Coordinates of C-alpha atoms in Angstrom, one line a residue:
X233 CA 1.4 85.4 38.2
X234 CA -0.3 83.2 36.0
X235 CA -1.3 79.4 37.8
X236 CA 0.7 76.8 35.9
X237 CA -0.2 72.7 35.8
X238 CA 2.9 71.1 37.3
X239 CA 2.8 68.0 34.2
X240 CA 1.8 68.5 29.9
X241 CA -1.9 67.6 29.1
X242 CA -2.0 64.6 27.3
X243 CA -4.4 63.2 24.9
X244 CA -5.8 59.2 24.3
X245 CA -3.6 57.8 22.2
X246 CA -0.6 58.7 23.9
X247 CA -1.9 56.0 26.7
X248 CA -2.3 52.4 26.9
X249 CA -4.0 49.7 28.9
X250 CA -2.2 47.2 30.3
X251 CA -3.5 43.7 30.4
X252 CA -4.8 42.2 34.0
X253 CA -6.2 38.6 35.3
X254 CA -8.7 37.0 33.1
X255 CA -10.4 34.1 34.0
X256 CA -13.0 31.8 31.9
X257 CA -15.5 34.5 32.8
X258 CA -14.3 37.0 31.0
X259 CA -15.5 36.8 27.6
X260 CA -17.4 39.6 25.6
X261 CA -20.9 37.8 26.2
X262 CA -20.7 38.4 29.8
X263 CA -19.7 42.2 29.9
X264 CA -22.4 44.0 30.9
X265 CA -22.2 48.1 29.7
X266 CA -25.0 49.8 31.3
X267 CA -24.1 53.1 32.7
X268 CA -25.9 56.0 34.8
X269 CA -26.9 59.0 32.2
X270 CA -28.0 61.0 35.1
X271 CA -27.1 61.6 38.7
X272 CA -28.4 59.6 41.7
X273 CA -27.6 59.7 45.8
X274 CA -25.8 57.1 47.0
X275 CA -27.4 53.6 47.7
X276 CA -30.2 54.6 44.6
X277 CA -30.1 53.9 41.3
X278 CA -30.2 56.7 38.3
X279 CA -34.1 57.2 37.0
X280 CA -32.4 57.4 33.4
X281 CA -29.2 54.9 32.4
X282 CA -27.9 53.4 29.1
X283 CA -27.4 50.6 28.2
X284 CA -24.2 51.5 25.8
X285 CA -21.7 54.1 27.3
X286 CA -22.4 56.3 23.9
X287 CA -24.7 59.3 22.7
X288 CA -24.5 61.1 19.9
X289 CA -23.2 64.7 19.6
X290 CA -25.2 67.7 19.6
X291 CA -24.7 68.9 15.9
X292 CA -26.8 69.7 12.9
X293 CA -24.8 66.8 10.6
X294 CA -25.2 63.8 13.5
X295 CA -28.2 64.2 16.1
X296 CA -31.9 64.2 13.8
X297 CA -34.7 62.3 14.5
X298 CA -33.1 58.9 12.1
X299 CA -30.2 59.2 14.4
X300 CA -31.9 59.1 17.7
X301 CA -34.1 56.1 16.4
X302 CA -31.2 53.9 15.7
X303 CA -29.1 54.9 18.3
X304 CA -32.0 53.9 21.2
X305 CA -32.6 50.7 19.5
X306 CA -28.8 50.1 20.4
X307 CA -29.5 51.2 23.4
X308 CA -27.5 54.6 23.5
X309 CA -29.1 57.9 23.1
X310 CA -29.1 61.4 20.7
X311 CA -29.3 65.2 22.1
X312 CA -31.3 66.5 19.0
X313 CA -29.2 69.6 17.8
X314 CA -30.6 72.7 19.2
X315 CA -29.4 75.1 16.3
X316 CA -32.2 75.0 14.7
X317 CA -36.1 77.0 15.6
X318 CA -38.2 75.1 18.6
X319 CA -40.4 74.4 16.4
X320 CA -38.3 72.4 14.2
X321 CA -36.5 70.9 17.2
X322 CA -39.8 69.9 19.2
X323 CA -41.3 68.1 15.9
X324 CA -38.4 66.2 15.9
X325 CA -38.4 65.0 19.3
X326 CA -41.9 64.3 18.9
X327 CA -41.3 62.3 16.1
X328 CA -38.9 60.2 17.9
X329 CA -40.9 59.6 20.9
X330 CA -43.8 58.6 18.7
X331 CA -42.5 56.4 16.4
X332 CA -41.9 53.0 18.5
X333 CA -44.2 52.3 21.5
X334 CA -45.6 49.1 22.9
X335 CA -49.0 51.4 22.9
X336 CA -48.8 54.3 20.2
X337 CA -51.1 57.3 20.1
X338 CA -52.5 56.9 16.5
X339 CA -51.6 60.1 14.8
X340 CA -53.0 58.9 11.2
X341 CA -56.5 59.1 11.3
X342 CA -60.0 59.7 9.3
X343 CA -63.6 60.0 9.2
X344 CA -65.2 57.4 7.3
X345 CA -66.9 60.1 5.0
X346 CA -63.7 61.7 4.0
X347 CA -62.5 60.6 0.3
X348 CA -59.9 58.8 -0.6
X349 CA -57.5 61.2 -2.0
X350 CA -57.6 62.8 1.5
X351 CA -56.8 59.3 3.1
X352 CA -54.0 59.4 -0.1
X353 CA -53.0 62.7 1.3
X354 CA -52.7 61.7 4.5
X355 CA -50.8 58.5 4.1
X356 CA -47.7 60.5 1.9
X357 CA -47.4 63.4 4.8
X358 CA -47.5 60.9 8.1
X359 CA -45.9 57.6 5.7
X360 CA -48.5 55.5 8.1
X361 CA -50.2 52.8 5.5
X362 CA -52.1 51.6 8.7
X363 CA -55.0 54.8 9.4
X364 CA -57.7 54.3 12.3
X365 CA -61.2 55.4 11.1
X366 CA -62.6 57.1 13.9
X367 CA -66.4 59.2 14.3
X368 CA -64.4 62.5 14.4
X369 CA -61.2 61.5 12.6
X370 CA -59.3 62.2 15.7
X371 CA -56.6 60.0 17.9
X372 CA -59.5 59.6 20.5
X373 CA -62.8 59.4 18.8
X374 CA -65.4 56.5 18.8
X375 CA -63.4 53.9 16.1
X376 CA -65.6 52.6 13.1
X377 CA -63.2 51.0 11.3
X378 CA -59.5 50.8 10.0
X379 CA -57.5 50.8 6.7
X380 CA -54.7 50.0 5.1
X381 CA -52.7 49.8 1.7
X382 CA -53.6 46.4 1.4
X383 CA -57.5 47.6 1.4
X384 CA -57.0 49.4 -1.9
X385 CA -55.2 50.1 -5.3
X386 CA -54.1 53.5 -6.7
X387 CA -54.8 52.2 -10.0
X388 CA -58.4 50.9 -9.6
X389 CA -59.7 54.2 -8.0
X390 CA -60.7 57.7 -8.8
X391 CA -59.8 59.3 -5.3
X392 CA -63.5 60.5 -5.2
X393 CA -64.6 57.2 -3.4
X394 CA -65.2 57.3 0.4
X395 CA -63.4 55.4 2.5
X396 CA -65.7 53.6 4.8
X397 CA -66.2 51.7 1.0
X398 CA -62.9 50.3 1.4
X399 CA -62.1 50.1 5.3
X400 CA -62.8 47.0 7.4
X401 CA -65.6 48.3 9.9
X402 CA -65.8 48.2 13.4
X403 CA -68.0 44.8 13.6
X404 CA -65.2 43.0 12.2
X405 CA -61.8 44.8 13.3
X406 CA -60.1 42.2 16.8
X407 CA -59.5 44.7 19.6
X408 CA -58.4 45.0 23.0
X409 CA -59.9 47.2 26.4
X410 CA -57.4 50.0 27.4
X411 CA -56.0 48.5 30.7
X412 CA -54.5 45.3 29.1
X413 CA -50.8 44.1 29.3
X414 CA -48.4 44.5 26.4
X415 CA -48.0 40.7 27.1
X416 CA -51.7 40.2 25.7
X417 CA -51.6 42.4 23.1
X418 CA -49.2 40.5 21.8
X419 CA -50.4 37.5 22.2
X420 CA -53.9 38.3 20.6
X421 CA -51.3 39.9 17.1
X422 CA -50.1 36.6 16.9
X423 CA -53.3 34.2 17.4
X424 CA -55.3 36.3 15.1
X425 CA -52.4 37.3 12.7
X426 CA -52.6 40.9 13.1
X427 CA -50.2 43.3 12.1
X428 CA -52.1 46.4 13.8
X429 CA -54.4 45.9 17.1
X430 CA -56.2 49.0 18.1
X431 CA -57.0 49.3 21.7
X432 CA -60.3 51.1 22.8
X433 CA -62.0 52.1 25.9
X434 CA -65.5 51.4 27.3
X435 CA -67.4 54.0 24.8
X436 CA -65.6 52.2 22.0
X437 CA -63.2 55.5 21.7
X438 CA -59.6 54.2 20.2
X439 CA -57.0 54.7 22.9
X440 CA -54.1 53.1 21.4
X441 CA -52.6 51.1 18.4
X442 CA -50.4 48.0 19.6
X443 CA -48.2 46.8 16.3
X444 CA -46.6 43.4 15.1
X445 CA -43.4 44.9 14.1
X446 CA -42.9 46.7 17.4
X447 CA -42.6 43.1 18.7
X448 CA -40.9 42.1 16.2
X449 CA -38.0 45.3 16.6
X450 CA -37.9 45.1 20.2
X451 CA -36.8 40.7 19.3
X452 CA -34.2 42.2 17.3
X453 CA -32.8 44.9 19.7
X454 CA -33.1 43.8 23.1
X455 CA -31.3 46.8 24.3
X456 CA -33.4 49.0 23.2
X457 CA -33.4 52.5 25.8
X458 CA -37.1 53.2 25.9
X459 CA -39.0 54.7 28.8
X460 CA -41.8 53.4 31.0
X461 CA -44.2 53.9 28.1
X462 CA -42.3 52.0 25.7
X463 CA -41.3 54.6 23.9
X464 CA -37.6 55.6 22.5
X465 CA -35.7 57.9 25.3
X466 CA -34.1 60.7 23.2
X467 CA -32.6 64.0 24.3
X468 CA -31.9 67.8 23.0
X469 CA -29.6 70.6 22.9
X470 CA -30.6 73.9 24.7
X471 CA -28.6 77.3 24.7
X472 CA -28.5 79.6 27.3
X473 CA -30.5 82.6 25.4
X474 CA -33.9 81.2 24.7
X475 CA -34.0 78.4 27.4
X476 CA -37.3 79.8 28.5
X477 CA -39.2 79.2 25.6
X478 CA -37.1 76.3 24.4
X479 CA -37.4 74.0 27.5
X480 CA -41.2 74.2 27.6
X481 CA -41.5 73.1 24.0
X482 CA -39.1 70.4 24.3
X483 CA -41.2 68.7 27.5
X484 CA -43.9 69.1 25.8
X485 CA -42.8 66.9 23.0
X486 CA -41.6 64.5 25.4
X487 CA -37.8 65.0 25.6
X488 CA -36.6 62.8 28.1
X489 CA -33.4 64.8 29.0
X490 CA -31.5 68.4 28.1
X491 CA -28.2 69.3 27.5
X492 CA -27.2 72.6 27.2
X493 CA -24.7 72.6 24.1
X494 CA -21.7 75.2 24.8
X495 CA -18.2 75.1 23.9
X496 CA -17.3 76.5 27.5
X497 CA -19.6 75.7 30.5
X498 CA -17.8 77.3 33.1
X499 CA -20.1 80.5 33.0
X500 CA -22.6 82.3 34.9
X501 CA -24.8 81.9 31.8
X502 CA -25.1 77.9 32.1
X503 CA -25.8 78.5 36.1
X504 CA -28.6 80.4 35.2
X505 CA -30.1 78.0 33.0
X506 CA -29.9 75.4 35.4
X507 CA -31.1 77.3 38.6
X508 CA -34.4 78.3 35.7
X509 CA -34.6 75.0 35.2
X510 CA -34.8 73.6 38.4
X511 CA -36.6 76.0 40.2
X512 CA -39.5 76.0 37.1
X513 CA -39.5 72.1 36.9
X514 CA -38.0 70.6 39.9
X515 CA -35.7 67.7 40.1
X516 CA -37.7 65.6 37.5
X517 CA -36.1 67.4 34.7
X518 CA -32.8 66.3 34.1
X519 CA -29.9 68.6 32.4
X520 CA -26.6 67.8 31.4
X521 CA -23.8 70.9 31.3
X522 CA -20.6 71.9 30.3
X523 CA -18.2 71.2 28.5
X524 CA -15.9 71.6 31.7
X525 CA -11.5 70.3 31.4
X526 CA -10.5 70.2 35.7
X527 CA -12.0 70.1 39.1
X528 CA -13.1 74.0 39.1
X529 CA -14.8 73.7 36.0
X530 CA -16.8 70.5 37.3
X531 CA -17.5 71.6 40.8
X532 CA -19.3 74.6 40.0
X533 CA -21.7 73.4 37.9
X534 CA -21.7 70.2 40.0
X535 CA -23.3 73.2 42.9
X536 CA -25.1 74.6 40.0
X537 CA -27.9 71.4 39.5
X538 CA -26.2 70.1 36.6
X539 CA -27.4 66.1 36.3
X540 CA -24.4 65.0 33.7
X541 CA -21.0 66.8 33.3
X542 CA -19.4 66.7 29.7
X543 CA -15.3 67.0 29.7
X544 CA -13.7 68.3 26.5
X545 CA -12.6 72.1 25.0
X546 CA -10.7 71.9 21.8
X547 CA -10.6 67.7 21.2
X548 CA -13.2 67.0 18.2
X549 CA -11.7 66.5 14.6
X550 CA -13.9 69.3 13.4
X551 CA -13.3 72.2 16.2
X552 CA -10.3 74.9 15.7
X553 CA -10.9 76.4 19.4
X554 CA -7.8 75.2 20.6
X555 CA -6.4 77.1 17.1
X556 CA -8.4 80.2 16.9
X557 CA -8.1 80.6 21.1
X558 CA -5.8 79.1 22.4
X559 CA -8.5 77.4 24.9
X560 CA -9.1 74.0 26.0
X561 CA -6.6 71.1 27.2
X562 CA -5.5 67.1 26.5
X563 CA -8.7 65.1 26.6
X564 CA -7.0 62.2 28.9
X565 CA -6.2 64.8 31.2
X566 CA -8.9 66.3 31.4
X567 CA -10.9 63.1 31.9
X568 CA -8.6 62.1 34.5
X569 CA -8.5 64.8 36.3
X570 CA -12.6 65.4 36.5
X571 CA -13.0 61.6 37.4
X572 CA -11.1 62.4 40.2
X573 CA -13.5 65.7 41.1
X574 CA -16.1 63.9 40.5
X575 CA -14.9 61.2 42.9
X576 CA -14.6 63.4 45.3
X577 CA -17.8 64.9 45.5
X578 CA -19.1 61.9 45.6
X579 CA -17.4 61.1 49.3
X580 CA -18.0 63.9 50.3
X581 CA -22.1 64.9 49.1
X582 CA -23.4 61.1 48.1
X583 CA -24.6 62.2 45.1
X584 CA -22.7 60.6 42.3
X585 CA -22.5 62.9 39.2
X586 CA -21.7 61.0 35.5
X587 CA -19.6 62.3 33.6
X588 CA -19.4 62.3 29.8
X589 CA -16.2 62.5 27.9
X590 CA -17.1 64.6 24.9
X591 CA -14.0 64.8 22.0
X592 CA -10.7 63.7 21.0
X593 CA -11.9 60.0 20.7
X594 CA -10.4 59.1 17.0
X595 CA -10.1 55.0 17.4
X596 CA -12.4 52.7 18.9
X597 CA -10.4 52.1 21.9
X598 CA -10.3 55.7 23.0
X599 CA -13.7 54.9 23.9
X600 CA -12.2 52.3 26.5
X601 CA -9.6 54.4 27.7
X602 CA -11.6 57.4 28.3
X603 CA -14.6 54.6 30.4
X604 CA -11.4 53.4 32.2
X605 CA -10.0 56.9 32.9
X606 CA -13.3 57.7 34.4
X607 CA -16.1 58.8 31.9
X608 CA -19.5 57.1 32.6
X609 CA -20.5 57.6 28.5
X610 CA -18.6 59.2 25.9
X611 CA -20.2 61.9 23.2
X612 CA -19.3 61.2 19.2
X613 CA -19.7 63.6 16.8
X614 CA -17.3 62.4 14.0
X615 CA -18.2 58.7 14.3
X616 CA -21.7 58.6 14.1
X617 CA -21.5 61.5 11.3
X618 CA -20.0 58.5 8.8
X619 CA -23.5 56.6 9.3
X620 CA -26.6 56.4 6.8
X621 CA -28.6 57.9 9.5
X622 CA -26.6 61.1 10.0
X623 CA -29.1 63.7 8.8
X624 CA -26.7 64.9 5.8
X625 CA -25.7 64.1 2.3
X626 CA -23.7 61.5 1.1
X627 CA -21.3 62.5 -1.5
X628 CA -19.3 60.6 -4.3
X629 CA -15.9 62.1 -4.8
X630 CA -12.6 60.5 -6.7
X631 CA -15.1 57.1 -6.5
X632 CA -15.6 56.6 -2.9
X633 CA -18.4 58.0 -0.8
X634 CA -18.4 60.2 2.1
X635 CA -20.5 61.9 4.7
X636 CA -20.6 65.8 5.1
X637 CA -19.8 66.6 8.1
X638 CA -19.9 70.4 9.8
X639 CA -18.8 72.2 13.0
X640 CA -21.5 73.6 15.5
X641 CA -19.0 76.6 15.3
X642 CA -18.4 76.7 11.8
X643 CA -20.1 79.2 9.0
X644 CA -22.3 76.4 7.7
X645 CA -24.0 75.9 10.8
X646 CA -23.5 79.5 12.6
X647 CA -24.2 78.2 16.1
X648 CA -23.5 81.3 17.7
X649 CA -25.5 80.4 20.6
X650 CA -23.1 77.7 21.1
X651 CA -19.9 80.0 21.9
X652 CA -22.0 82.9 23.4
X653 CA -20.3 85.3 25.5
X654 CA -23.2 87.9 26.0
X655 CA -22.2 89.6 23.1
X656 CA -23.9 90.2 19.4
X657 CA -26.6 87.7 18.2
X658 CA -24.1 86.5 15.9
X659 CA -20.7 84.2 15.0
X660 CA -17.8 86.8 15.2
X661 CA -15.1 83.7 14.4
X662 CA -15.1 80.5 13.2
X663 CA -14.3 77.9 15.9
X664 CA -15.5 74.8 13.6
X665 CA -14.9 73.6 10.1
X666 CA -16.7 71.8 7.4
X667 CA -15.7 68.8 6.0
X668 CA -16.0 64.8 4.7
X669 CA -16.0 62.0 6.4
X670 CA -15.7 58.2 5.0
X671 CA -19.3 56.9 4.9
X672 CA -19.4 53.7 7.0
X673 CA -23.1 52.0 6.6
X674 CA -25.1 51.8 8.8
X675 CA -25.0 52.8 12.4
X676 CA -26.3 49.2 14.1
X677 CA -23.7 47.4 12.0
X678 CA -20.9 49.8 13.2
X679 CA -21.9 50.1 17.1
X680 CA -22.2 46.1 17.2
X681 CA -18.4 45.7 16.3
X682 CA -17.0 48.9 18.1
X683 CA -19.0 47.2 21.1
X684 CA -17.5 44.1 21.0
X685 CA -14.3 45.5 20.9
X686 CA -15.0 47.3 24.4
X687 CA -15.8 44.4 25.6
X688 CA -13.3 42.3 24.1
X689 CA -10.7 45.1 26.0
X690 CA -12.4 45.1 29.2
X691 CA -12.4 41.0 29.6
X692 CA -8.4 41.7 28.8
X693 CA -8.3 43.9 32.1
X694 CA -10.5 41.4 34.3
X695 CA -13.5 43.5 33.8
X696 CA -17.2 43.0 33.3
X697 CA -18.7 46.1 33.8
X698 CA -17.4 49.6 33.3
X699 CA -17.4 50.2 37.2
X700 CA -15.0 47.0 37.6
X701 CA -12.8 48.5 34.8
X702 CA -12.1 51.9 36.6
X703 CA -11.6 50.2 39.5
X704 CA -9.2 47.4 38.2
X705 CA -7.6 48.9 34.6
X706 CA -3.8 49.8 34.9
X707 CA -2.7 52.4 32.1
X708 CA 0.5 53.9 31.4
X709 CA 2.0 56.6 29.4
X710 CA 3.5 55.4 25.8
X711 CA 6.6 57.4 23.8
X712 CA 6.4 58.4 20.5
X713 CA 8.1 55.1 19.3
X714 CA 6.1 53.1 21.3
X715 CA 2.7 54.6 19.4
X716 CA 4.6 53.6 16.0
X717 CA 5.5 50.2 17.1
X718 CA 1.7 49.6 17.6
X719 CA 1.1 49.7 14.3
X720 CA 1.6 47.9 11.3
X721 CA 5.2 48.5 10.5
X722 CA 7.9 46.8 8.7
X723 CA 6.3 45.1 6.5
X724 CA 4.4 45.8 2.8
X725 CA 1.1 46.0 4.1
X726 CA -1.4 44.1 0.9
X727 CA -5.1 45.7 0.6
X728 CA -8.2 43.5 0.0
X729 CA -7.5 42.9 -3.2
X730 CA -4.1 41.6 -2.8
X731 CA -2.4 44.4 -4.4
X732 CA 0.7 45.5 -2.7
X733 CA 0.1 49.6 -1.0

């Protein structure tokens, strides 16, 4: 017969924290939330962590390029959404990994003998004001001069002019040698009140650009996730069809990490992608699987290579799985019970495996509950989707705005690839819907005060990091009328205006 779990599945918000020891240490400013993205052997460290416990979802309406950016200056990170062709998907990793960098690659460049509507032309396709005027008009050829919008006006030129008329040449640009610190570069910006230094080698061939408000960003957001080059960490979705010529291209843009996007990753298909992986790339690459809901689900692909393990069938506001299947189980109990696999395999193998809680968080402190129930990070869809940087449109309706926001498994996005069972190249049912969401602003203004709520929760429990809170928190089980009674209630509840609801 059939295997049935002894106790009901249970889901966040039927749980609560209960309060432990604080002392005068515990305040929000000393919680530290840095987390391992990847896995690591015991004693070591993870080559890749965060700095947040969140990354963004792996959907067409929340993980673009916009997304990724804003999320890494937080210090988080975004799986750009695989349903879409590897060429689009690679440019938009590329994009990412290129647009902040102590030391940038120039990719807006000209030859001094090109005119100015092509420098025009160029400006509007790469939005770069700032163009290095090379011999060749390449990234790495002998630099003559630079220019910028501040060199010339639309309105007092014909386009037919050249543009080493209007550049500043080579004899009076202030440059550094490749080989000097980040620390210098900045230091020469500020004594020479540069906004753009360009970096060259011994044959005078630009290497790099070093800029002022890179400086100035990384002042801003100190936790910015960036990688040993400076540059924004940002992941993508892979499926487990075209893996073999979607990996490649991906690398080669510089994705820092995969994740192979599935509704279900208890399958010989995501073992095979892994094993490919691995056996093409070695160790170096990192992969995240799953999603995975008990201990079977995450030892298997735990054996199969899998660096990150996401939990969650059936939980996210916009998926119908658990309607349409009848697949999938209680997020908290599903967390719980994979932190406890997880935990196991650690004893037993030293390798410590994170694992990501991906679903069913609707307030802000689910995200605390699911950290203290286990999960290293936690996956979003529906909360980042709310944010000006979600890659879709905001919408007016009945005077307020809102967000569109989609299912991987719904017939807007068609992700077939995302519920493959071997079958048909196509979606047979829908397993997602489309919808609205409240827009919220922006995403640095939100993260900062869902943050501090973490922390604020954390110092409650006697915890400063998120390995002290799963070691220390004490959570119980809530009734029904305990889940009303933490709410407003019993009173007439006035809105910002003062009007009564």
């Amino acid at each position: 017969m059939a295997f049935y779990f002894d106790q009901p599945s249970h889901t966040f918000s039927e749980y609560l924290l209960v309060p432990g020891y604080s002392s005068s240490e515990h305040t929000p400013n000393n919680v530290r939330l840095h987390t391992p993205l990847v896995k690591f052997n015991r004693g070591q460290e993870a080559s890749i962590s965060l700095r947040i416990p969140m990354v963004s979802a792996i959907m067409q309406s929340v993980s673009g390029e916009d997304m990724a950016i804003a999320l890494a200056k937080q210090g988080g990170i975004s799986f750009i959404y695989g349903s879409q062709s590897i060429e689009s998907q690679a440019n938009m990793v590329a994009r990412v990994k290129n647009y902040k960098a102590g030391f940038v690659v120039s990719d807006s460049n000209i030859k001094p003998d090109a005119t100015m509507n092509e420098l025009i032309k160029l400006v509007e396709t790469t939005g770069h004001s700032t163009v290095a005027v090379t011999d060749d008009g390449t990234s790495n050829g002998k630099l003559v001069g630079m220019i910028t919008s501040r060199d010339y006006r639309l309105s007092r030129i014909s386009g037919n002019e050249l543009v080493k008329e209007f550049m500043t040449g080579f004899d009076k640009l202030v440059y550094g040698y490749d080989g000097i610190t980040l620390k210098e570069c900045n230091d020469m910006i500020w004594d020479n009140k540069l906004n753009t230094l360009p970096i060259i080698d011994a044959d005078n061939r630009l290497k790099f650009l070093v800029f002022r408000k890179d400086y100035e960003s990384h002042k801003e957001y100190p936790d910015e996730l960036l990688d040993n080059h400076k540059r924004f960490i940002v992941g993508a979705g892979i499926n487990t069809r075209d893996y073999k010529e979607r990996v490649p291209a991906l690398l080669q843009a510089g994705c820092d990490v995969l994740c192979i996007d599935s509704s279900e990753g208890f399958s010989q298909w995501q073992k095979d992608t892994i094993t490919w992986i691995k056996e093409t790339y070695g160790s170096d690459v990192k992969v995240g699987a799953g999603n995975v809901v008990d201990k079977d689900g995450f030892d298997f692909l735990a054996e199969a290579g899998a660096d990150f393990i996401k939990v969650g069938i059936g939980g996210g506001s916009i998926c119908i799985t658990r309607e349409t299947k009848g697949i999938g189980r209680g997020q908290a109990t599903a967390v719980i019970d994979v932190a406890k696999a997880r935990d196991e395999y650690f004893e037993k193998t030293g390798i410590y495996i994170p694992i990501c809680a991906d679903g069913g968080i609707v307030y802000d402190y689910h995200i605390t509950l699911a950290l203290a129930m286990g999960s290293d990070f936690v996956m979003l869809g529906r909360y980042f989707s709310r944010f000006e940087e979600a890659p879709t449109n905001k919408v007016l309706l009945n005077g307020s705005y809102y967000k569109e926001y989609w299912g991987e498994g719904s017939a807007r996005a068609r992700n077939w690839q995302r519920y493959d069972l071997g079958g048909a190249n196509k979606l047979q049912f829908e397993e997602g819907v489309d919808s609205y969401v409240p827009y919220a602003g922006t995403l640095k203004d939100n993260v900062g005060i869902t943050l501090y709520k973490i922390k604020s929760t954390m110092c409650n429990c006697g915890a400063l990091t998120i390995k002290e809170l799963q070691q220390k928190a004490k959570l119980t089980l809530v009734s029904s009328t305990s889940i009303i009674e933490g709410g407003a209630h019993d009173v007439i509840v006035k809105d910002q205006n003062n009007s009564i609801k």
